[in-house]
Structure formats: structure tokens, C-alpha cells
CSV table of C-alpha atoms and ligand atoms in Angstrom, one decimal:
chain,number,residue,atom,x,y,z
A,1,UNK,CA,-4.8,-23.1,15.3
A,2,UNK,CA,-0.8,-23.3,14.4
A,3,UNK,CA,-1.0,-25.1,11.0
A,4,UNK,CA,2.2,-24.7,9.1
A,5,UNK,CA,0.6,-22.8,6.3
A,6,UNK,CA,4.0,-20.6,5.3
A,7,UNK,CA,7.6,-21.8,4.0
A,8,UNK,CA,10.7,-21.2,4.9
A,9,UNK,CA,11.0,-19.0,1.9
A,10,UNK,CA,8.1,-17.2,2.7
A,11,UNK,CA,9.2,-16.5,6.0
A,12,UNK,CA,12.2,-14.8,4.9
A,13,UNK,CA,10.7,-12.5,2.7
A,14,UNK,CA,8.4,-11.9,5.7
A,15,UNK,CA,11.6,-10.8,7.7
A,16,UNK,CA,12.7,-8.7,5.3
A,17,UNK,CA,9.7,-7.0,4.8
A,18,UNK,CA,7.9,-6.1,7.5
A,19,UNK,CA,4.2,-4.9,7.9
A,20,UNK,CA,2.1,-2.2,10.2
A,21,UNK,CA,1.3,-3.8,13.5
A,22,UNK,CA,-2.7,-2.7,13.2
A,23,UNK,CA,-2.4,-0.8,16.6
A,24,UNK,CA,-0.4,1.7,14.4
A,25,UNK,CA,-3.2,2.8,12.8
A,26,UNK,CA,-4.0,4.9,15.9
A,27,UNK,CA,-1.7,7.5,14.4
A,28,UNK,CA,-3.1,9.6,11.4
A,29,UNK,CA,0.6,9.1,9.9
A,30,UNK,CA,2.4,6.2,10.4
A,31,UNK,CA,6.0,7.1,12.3
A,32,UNK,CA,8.0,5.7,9.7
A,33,UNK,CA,9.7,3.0,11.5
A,34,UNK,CA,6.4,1.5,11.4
A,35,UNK,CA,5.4,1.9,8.0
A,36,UNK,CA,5.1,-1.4,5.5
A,37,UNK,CA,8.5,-2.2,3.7
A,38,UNK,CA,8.5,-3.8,0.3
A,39,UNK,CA,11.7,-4.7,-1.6
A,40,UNK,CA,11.8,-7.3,-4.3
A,41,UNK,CA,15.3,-7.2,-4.9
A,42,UNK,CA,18.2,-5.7,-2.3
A,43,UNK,CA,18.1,-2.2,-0.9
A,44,UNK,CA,20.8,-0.2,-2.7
A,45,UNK,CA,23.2,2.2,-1.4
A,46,UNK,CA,23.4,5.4,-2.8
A,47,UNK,CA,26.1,8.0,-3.2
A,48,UNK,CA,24.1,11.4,-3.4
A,49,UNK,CA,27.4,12.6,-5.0
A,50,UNK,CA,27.2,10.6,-8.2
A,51,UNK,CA,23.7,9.8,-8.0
A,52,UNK,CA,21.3,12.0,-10.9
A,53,UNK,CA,17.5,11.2,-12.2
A,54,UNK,CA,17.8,10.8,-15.7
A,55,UNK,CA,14.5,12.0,-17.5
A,56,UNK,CA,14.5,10.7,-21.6
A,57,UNK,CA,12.4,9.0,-24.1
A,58,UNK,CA,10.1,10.3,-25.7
A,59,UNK,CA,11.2,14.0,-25.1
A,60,UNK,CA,12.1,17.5,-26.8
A,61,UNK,CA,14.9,17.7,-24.3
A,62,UNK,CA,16.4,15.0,-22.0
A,63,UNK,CA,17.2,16.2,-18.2
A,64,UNK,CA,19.8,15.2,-15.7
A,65,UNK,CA,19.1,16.1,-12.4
A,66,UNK,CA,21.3,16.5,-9.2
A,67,UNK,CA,19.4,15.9,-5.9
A,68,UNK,CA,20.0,19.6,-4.9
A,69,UNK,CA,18.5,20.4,-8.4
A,70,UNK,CA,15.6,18.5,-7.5
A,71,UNK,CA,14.6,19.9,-4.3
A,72,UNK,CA,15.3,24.1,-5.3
A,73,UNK,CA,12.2,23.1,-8.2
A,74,UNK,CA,8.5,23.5,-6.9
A,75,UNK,CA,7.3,21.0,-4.1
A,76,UNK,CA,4.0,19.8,-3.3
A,77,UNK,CA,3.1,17.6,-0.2
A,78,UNK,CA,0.9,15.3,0.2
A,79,UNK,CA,-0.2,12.7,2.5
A,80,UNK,CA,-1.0,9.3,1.3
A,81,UNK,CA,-2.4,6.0,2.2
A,82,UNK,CA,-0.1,2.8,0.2
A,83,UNK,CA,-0.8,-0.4,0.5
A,84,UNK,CA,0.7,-3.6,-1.3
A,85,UNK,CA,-1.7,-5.0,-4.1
A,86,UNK,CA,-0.6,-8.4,-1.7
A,87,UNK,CA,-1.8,-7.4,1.3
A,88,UNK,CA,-4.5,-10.1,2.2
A,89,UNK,CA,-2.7,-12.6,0.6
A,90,UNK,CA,-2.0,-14.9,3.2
A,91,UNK,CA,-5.8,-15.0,3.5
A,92,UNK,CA,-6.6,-16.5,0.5
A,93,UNK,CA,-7.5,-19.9,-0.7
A,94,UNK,CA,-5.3,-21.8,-2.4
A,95,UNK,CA,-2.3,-20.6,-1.0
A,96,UNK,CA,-0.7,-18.4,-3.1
A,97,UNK,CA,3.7,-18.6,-2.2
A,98,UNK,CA,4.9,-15.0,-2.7
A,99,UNK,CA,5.1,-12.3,0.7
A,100,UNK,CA,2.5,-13.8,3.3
A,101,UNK,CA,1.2,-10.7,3.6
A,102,UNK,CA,-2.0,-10.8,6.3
A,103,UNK,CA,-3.1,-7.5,6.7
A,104,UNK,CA,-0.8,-4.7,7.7
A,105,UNK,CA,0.5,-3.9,4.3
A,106,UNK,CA,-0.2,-0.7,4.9
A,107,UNK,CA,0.7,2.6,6.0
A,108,UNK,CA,-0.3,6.5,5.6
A,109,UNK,CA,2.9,9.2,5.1
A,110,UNK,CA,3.0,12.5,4.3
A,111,UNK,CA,4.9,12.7,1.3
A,112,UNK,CA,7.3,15.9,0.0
A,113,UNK,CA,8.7,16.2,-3.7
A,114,UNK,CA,8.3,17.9,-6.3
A,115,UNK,CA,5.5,17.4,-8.8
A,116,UNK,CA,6.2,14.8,-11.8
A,117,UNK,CA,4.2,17.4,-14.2
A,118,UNK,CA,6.6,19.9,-13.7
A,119,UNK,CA,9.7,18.0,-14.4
A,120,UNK,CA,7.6,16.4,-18.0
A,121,UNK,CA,6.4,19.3,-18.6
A,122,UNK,CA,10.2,20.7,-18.8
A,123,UNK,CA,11.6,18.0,-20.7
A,124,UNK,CA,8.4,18.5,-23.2
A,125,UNK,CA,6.4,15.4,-24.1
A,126,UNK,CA,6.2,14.4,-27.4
A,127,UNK,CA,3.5,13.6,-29.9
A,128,UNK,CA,2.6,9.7,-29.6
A,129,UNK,CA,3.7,9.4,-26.0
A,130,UNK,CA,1.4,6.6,-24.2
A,131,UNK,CA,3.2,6.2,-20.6
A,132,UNK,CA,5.9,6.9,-18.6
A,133,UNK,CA,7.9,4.5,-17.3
A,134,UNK,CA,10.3,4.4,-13.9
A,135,UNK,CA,13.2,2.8,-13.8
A,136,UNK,CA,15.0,2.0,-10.3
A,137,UNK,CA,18.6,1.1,-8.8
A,138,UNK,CA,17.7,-2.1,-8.0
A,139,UNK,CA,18.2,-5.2,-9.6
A,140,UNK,CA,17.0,-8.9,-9.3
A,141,UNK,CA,15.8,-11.7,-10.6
A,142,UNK,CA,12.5,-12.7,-11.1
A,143,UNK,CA,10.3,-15.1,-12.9
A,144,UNK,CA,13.8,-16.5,-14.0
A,145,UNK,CA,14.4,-12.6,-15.5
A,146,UNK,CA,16.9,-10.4,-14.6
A,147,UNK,CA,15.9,-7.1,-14.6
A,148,UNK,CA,15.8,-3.4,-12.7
A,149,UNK,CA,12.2,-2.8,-11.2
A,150,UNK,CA,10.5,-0.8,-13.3
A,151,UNK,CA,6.8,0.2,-13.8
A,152,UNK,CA,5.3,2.6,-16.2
A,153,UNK,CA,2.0,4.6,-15.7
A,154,UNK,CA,-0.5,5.9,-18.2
A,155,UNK,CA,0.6,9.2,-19.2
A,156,UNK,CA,-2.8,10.9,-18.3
A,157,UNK,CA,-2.0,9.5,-14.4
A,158,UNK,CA,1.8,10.8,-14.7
A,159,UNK,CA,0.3,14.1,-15.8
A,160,UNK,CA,-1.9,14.0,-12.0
A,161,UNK,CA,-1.4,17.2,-9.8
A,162,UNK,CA,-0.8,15.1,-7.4
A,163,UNK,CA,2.3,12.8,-8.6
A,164,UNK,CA,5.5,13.4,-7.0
A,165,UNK,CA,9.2,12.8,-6.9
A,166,UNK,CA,9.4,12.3,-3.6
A,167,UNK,CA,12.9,13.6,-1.4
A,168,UNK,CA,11.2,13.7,1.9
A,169,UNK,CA,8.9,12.0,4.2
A,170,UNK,CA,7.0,12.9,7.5
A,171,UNK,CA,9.1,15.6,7.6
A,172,UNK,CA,12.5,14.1,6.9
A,173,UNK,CA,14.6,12.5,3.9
A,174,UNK,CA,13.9,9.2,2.5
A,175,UNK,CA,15.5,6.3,4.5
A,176,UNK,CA,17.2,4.0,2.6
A,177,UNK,CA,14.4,1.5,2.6
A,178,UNK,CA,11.8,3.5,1.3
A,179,UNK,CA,13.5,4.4,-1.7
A,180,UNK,CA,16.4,7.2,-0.4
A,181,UNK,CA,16.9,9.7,-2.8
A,182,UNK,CA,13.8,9.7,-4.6
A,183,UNK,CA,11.0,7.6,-5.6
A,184,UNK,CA,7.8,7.9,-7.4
A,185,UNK,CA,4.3,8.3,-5.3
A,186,UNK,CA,1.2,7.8,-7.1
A,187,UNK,CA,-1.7,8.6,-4.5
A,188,UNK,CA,-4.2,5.8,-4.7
A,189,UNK,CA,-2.8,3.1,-6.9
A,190,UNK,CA,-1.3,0.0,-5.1
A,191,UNK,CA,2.1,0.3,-3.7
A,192,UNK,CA,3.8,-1.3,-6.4
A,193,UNK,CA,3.5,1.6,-9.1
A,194,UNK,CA,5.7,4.0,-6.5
A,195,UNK,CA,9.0,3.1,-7.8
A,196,UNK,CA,11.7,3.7,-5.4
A,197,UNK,CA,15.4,4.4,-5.6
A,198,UNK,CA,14.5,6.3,-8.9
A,199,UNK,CA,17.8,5.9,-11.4
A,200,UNK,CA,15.4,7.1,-14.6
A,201,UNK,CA,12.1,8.0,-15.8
A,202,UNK,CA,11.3,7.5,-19.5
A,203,UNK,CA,8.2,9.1,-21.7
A,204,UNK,CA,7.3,5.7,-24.2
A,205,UNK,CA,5.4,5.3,-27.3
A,206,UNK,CA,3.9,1.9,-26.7
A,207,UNK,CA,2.8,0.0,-23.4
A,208,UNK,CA,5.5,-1.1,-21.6
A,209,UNK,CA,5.8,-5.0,-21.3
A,210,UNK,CA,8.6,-5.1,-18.8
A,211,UNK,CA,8.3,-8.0,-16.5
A,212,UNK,CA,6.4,-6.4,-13.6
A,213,UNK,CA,3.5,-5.1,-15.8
A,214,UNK,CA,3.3,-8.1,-18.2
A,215,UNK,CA,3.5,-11.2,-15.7
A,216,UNK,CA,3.4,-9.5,-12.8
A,217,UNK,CA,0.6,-7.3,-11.2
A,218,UNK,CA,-2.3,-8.8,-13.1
A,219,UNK,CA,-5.3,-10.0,-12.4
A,220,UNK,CA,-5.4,-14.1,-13.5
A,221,UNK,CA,-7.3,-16.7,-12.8
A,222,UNK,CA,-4.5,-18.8,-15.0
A,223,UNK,CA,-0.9,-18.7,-16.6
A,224,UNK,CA,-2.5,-18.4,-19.9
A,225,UNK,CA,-4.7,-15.8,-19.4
A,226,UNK,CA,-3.6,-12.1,-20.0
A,227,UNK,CA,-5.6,-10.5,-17.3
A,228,UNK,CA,-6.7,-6.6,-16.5
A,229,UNK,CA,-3.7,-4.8,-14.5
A,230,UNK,CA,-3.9,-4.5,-10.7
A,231,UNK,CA,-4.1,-0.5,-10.4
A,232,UNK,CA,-6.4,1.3,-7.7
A,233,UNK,CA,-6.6,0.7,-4.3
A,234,UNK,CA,-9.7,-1.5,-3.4
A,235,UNK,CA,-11.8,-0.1,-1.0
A,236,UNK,CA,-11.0,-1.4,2.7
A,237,UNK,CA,-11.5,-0.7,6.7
A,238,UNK,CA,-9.8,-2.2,9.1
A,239,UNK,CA,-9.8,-2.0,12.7
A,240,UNK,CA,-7.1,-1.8,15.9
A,241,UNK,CA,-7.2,-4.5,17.2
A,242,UNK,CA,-9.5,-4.0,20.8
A,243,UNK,CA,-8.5,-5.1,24.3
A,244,UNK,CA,-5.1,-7.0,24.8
A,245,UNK,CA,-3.7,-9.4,23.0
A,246,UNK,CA,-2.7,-12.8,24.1
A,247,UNK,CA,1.6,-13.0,23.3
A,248,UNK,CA,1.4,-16.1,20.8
A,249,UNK,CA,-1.6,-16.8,19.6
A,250,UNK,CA,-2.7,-12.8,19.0
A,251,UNK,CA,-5.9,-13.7,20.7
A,252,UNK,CA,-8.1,-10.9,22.0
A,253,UNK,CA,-9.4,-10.1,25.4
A,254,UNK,CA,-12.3,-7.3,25.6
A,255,UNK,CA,-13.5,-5.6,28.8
A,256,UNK,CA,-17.1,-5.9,29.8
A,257,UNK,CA,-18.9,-3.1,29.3
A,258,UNK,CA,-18.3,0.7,26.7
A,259,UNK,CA,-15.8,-0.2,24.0
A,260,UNK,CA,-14.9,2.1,21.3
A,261,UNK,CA,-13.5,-0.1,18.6
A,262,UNK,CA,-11.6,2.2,15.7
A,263,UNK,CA,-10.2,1.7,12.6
A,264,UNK,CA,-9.4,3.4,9.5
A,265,UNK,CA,-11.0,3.1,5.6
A,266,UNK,CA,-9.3,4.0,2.3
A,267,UNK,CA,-10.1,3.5,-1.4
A,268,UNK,CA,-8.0,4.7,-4.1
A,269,UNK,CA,-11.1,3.9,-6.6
A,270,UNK,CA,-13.3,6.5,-4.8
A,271,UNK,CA,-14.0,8.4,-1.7
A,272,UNK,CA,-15.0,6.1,1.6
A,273,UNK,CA,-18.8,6.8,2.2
A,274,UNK,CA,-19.3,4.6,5.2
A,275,UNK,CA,-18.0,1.8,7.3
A,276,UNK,CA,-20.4,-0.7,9.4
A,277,UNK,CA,-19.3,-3.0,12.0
A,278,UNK,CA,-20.7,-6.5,12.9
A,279,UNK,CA,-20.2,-8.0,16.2
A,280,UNK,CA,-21.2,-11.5,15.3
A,281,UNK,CA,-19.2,-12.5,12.6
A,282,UNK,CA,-21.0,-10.5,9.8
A,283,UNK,CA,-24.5,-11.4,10.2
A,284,UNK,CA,-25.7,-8.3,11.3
A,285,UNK,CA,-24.2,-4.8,10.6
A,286,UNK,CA,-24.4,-1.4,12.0
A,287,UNK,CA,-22.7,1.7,11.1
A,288,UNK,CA,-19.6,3.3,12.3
A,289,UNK,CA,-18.8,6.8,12.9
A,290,UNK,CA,-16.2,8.4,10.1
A,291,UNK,CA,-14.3,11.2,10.7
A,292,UNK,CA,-14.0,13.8,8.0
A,293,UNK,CA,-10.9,13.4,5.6
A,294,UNK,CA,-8.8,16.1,7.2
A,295,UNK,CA,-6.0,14.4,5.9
A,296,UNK,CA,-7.2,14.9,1.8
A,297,UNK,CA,-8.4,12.6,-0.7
A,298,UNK,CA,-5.5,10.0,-0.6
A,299,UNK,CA,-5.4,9.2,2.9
A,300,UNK,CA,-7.2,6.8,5.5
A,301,UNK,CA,-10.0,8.3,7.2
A,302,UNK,CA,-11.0,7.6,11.2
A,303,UNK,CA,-13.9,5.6,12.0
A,304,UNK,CA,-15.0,4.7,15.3
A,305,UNK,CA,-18.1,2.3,17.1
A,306,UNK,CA,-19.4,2.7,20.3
A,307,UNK,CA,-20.1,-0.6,21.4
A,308,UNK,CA,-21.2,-2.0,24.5
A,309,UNK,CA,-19.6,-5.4,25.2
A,310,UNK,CA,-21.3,-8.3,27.5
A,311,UNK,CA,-19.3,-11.7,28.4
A,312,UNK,CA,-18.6,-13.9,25.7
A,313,UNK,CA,-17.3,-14.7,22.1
A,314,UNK,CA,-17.6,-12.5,19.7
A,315,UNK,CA,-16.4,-12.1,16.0
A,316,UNK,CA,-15.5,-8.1,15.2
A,317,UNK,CA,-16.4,-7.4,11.7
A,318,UNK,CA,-15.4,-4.2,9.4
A,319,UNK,CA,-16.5,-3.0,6.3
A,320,UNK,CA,-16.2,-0.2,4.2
A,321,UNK,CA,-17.9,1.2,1.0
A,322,UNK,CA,-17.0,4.0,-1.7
A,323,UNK,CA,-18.6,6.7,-3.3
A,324,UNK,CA,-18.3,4.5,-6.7
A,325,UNK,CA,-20.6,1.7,-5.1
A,326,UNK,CA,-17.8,-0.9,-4.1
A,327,UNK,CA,-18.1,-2.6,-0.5
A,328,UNK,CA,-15.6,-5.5,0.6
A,329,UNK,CA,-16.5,-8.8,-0.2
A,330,UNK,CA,-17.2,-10.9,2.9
A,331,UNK,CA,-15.2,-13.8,0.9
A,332,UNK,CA,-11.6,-13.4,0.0
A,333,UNK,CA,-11.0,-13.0,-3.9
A,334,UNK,CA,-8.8,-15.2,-5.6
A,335,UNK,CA,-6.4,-14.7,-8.2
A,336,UNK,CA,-2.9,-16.3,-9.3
A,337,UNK,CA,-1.1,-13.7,-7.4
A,338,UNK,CA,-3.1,-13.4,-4.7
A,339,UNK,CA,-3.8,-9.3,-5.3
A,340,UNK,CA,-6.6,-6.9,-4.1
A,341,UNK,CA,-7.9,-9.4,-1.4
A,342,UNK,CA,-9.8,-6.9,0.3
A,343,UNK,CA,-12.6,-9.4,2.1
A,344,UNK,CA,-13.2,-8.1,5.6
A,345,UNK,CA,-11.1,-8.3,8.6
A,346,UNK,CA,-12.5,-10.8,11.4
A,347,UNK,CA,-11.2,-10.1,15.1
A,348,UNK,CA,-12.3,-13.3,17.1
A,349,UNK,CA,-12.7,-11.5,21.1
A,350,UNK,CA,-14.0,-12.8,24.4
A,351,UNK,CA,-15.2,-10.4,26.1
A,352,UNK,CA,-14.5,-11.1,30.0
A,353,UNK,CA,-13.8,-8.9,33.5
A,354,UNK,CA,-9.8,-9.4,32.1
A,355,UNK,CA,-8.3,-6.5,30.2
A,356,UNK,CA,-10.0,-3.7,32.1
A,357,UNK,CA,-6.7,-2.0,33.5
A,358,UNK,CA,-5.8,-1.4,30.0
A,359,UNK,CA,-5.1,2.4,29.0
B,1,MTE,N1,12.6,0.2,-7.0
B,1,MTE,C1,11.6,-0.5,-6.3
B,1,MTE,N2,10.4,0.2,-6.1
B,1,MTE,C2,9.4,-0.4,-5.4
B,1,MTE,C3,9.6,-1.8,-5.0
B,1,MTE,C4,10.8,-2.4,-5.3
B,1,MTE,O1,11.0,-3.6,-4.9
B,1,MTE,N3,11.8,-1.7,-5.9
B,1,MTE,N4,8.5,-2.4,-4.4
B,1,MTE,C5,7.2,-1.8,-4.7
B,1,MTE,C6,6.1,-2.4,-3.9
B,1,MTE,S1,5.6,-3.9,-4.3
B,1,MTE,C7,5.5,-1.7,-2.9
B,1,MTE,S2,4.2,-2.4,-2.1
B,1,MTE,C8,6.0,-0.4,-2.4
B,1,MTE,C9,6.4,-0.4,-1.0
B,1,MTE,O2,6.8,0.8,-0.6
B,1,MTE,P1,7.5,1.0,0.9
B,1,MTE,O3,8.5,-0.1,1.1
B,1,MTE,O4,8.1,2.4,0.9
B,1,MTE,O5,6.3,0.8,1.9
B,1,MTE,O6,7.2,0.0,-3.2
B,1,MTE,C10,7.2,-0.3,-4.5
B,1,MTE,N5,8.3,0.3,-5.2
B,2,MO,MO1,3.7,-4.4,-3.0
């Protein structure tokens, strides 16, 4: 059971950032102290005083922004499901060594800005533009290359309804760590395109090659290989957890008798269609109930499973399929940075007369 499977390395980027304990996903939003944190680099300080989004490039007009300017323009909400293209990782065979991610990468937020369209559309795109590209505060080094993280997205995506500059979330500003005072949210792509701590946002006329879109972020089977970009959120459910947990080892214990196990399914590819749930380890399935999407197109949805528990071992299976035909792999993918590893999630229970006091 305890292999030492993760460094000492690896362990401090899993302090730093932290995941979703799955029990979470009882909430429809996360309570932000319990969303996923990513950071690369360091999480910057910023003076709102000084601070301004500088919008250039490939532009009739360049803007400069002040935070106050930013948040008298139009605003759009929206709530949105974001999930690290690493979550799974740790899963995966070989090891990969980056964030040992297992599966709580994840978290839904309802998101407050003002729409990216808007803010282009007012500097005026030129002919020839391909993407725009987001540049934030922070700085590291990676891969041996210093650099600010930065990301561009197609310039059809940037020009999405729903794109925002995001000021505020679940009702208040930005805490530092999730990119305080504004950062990008593109609703359904992996977490990494969401640039926070925004310093600038450029229109290009070619691809950009920056380091976390040429080496980065890519689907690879090898160094040498070029790969297709990691972009939509693959299809996944996952459920909470059921019965109480065991303080160490995590292992489950599930009361005899009427369970409802519950979870919650997202694509960014396509709407969820269904979920099933297998008892024994994915050898037989059976479908779930799912909840409407009250919460819009780019949020989780609620599913739930009656299911009538009789002593001993089980293996709790999820699975969820989209509107464009995709369903989880019962095998992990594998690829050099360990992305999209969306295989189903296996909860190992016994089912015993333990656990019933639990509320
Ligand atoms: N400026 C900046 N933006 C960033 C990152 C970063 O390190 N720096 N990490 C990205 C990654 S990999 C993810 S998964 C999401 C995480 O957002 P969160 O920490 O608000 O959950 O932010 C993205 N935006
Ligand atoms: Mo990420």
C-alpha cells in the first residue's frame, strides 16, 4: 500500500498547490478556500495603485487600463468548472515527475469580469491577427527558460461570449492566489489557458511559440515529437467519496444497506449525456441519475445512484460520456506530461455494520 512513489520535489509542489478534497464536490461552487491552486512560479504581490492591463499588438489602438476602469465596463458572470490538464497524473504509468496531482484538481466558481470581446473589440483587431496572447506578473524558470507565464488562445476562442477578465469570484475579489486583480477564464479549456495575475494581453499575427505552448501543454508520446496541444476539458465524473474514511490510509467504510453515492461530470469538449456507476470494479455498469445543468454549460453537473449496499468489498466505479461520443477510458492514458488522464475513478469500500452513525 505505502510505496514511495513521489519525491521530495514533488511533494513540495504538492504543498504549495493544493487540491479539492472530493467531499467538496457536495457544494455546486466550491468555497474558494477549497478550490485547486496552481502556480508555476511565486504568487506576486500587487499594488492596485500602479498596477494597469496593458492591451497591444496587433491593434488600431493600444489600451491601458486601471482596475476601477475595468470594473465600470460591462460584466458578465459565469460559473465554471477548471480543472488542471495534470489532474490524474499521479495515476499514470510511468511515472511522470511534475505536480502529483491524483484527482482533485478541480473546482467549479462562479466567475465575474468583464467580457474579453468587449475590451478587443475596443482596441480594434487588425487584419492578419491569429491569437491573442496573455501575459502574467509572474516569473520563473522552466525547462531551463526564464520567462513570464504566458499563453495565447486562438482568436476565434478570445472572440467567445463567454471569455472574461475576471475581478471577482463567488461573489468577492480575487485572492491573491487565484490571480488577484485579474486573470483570464476560458470556460471549458484546461486550467492552464486562464492566465492569472494578468500584466498584458497582446493580439499576434503568428502562433505564439512561448515556452508553455511549444514544450509545454502538448500531447507527446516523445521529446522529439511535436504533438497536438492539450485544450478542452476531457469528459470526466467523479464521485464523493461514500461512508468514512479511514485517517491514513483514506480507506472507505460503507453502511449496510440504501446508499446514495454522488458525484459530479463535466466536459469542456461537449455536454455530459450520462454517467453509469459499477460496483464491482467496472465489470458491470448501470446508470446514474444527472441533474439538469442549472449551473450552464461550463459547469459540473450532479449525479447521484441509489444503491443498496450488502457486507463486503466492493470497487466503486464512475463514468461519464458526452454529447460528442467520448466516455473515460477505463485505462489511464499516457503521455510525456502526463495530461488529460481522465480513466475512471476507483473507490475500493467495505461495506460493514461500521459507519452507520454518519450524517
Ligand atoms: N500567471 C499564471 N497563470 C496561471 C498559472 C500560473 O502558474 N501563472 N497556472 C495555470 C494552471 S496550470 C492552472 S491549472 C490554473 C489554476 O488556477 P487556480 O490556481 O485559480 O485554480 O491557472 C493557470 N493560470
Ligand atoms: Mo494546470
Amino acid at each position: 500500500m505505502s510505496e514511495a512513489i513521489i519525491s521530495r520535489e514533488e511533494l513540495q509542489l504538492a504543498a504549495r498547490n493544493h487540491g479539492m478534497p472530493l467531499e467538496a464536490m457536495r457544494f455546486d461552487l466550491t468555497p474558494i478556500g477549497l478550490h485547486y491552486l496552481l502556480t508555476h512560479y511565486d504568487i506576486p504581490r500587487v499594488d492596485t495603485g500602479v498596477w494597469r492591463l496593458e492591451v497591444g499588438g496587433h491593434v488600431e489602438r493600444a489600451l491601458s487600463l486601471s482596475l476601477n476602469e475595468l470594473r465600470a465596463r460591462p460584466a458578465a458572470e459565469v460559473a465554471v468548472t477548471m480543472e488542471c490538464a495534470g489532474n490524474g497524473r499521479a495515476n499514470v504509468e510511468p511515472h511522470v515527475v511534475s505536480q502529483p496531482w491524483l484527482l482533485e484538481a478541480v473546482g467549479t466558481a462562479s466567475w465575474r469580469g468583464t467580457p474579453l470581446r468587449g475590451l478587443l473589440e475596443e482596441a480594434g483587431v487588425r487584419d492578419g491577427a491569429v491569437e491573442v496572447l496573455f501575459t502574467g506578473l509572474d516569473r520563473g524558470v522552466e525547462g531551463g527558460e526564464e520567462q513570464d507565464y504566458a499563453r495565447s488562445i486562438p482568436l476565434e476562442e478570445a472572440l467567445r461570449d463567454d471569455v472574461l477578465l475576471a475581478y471577482e469570484v463567488n461573489g468577492v475579489p480575487l485572492p491573491p492566489q487565484h490571480g488577484f486583480p485579474l486573470r483570464l477564464l476560458v470556460p471549458g479549456w484546461y486550467g492552464m489557458t486562464s492566465v492569472k495575475w494578468l500584466a498584458r494581453i497582446d493580439v499576434v499575427d503568428e502562433p505564439f511559440d512561448g515556452y508553455q505552448q511549444r514544450h509545454s501543454y502538448r500531447f507527446r508520446r516523445d521529446e522529439d515529437e511535436v504533438g497536438e496541444p492539450v485544450r478542452r476539458i476531457h469528459v470526466r465524473a467523479l464521485m464523493v467519496p461514500p461512508g468514512i474514511p479511514e485517517f491514513l490510509t483514506r480507506a472507505r467504510v460503507v453502511p449496510i444497506g440504501e446508499n446514495v453515492v454522488e458525484g459530479r461530470a463535466w466536459s469542456g469538449v461537449a455536454p455530459v449525456v450520462g454517467v453509469d456507476v459499477s460496483t464491482d470494479g467496472g465489470a458491470t455498469w448501470a446508470e446514474a441519475e444527472l441533474e439538469p445543468d442549472s449551473l450552464g454549460r461550463w459547469a459540473w453537473r450532479r449525479w447521484s445512484f441509489r444503491w443498496d449496499a450488502r457486507p463486503g468489498e466492493y470497487e466503486l466505479c464512475c463514468r461519464a460520456r458526452d454529447e460528442a461520443g467520448n466516455v473515460q477510458p477505463l485505462e489511464p492514458p499516457w503521455n510525456l506530461g502526463g495530461y488529460a488522464n481522465n480513466a475512471v475513478q476507483r473507490v475500493p469500500v467495505t461495506v460493514t455494520d461500521a459507519g452507520r452513525r454518519q450524517r
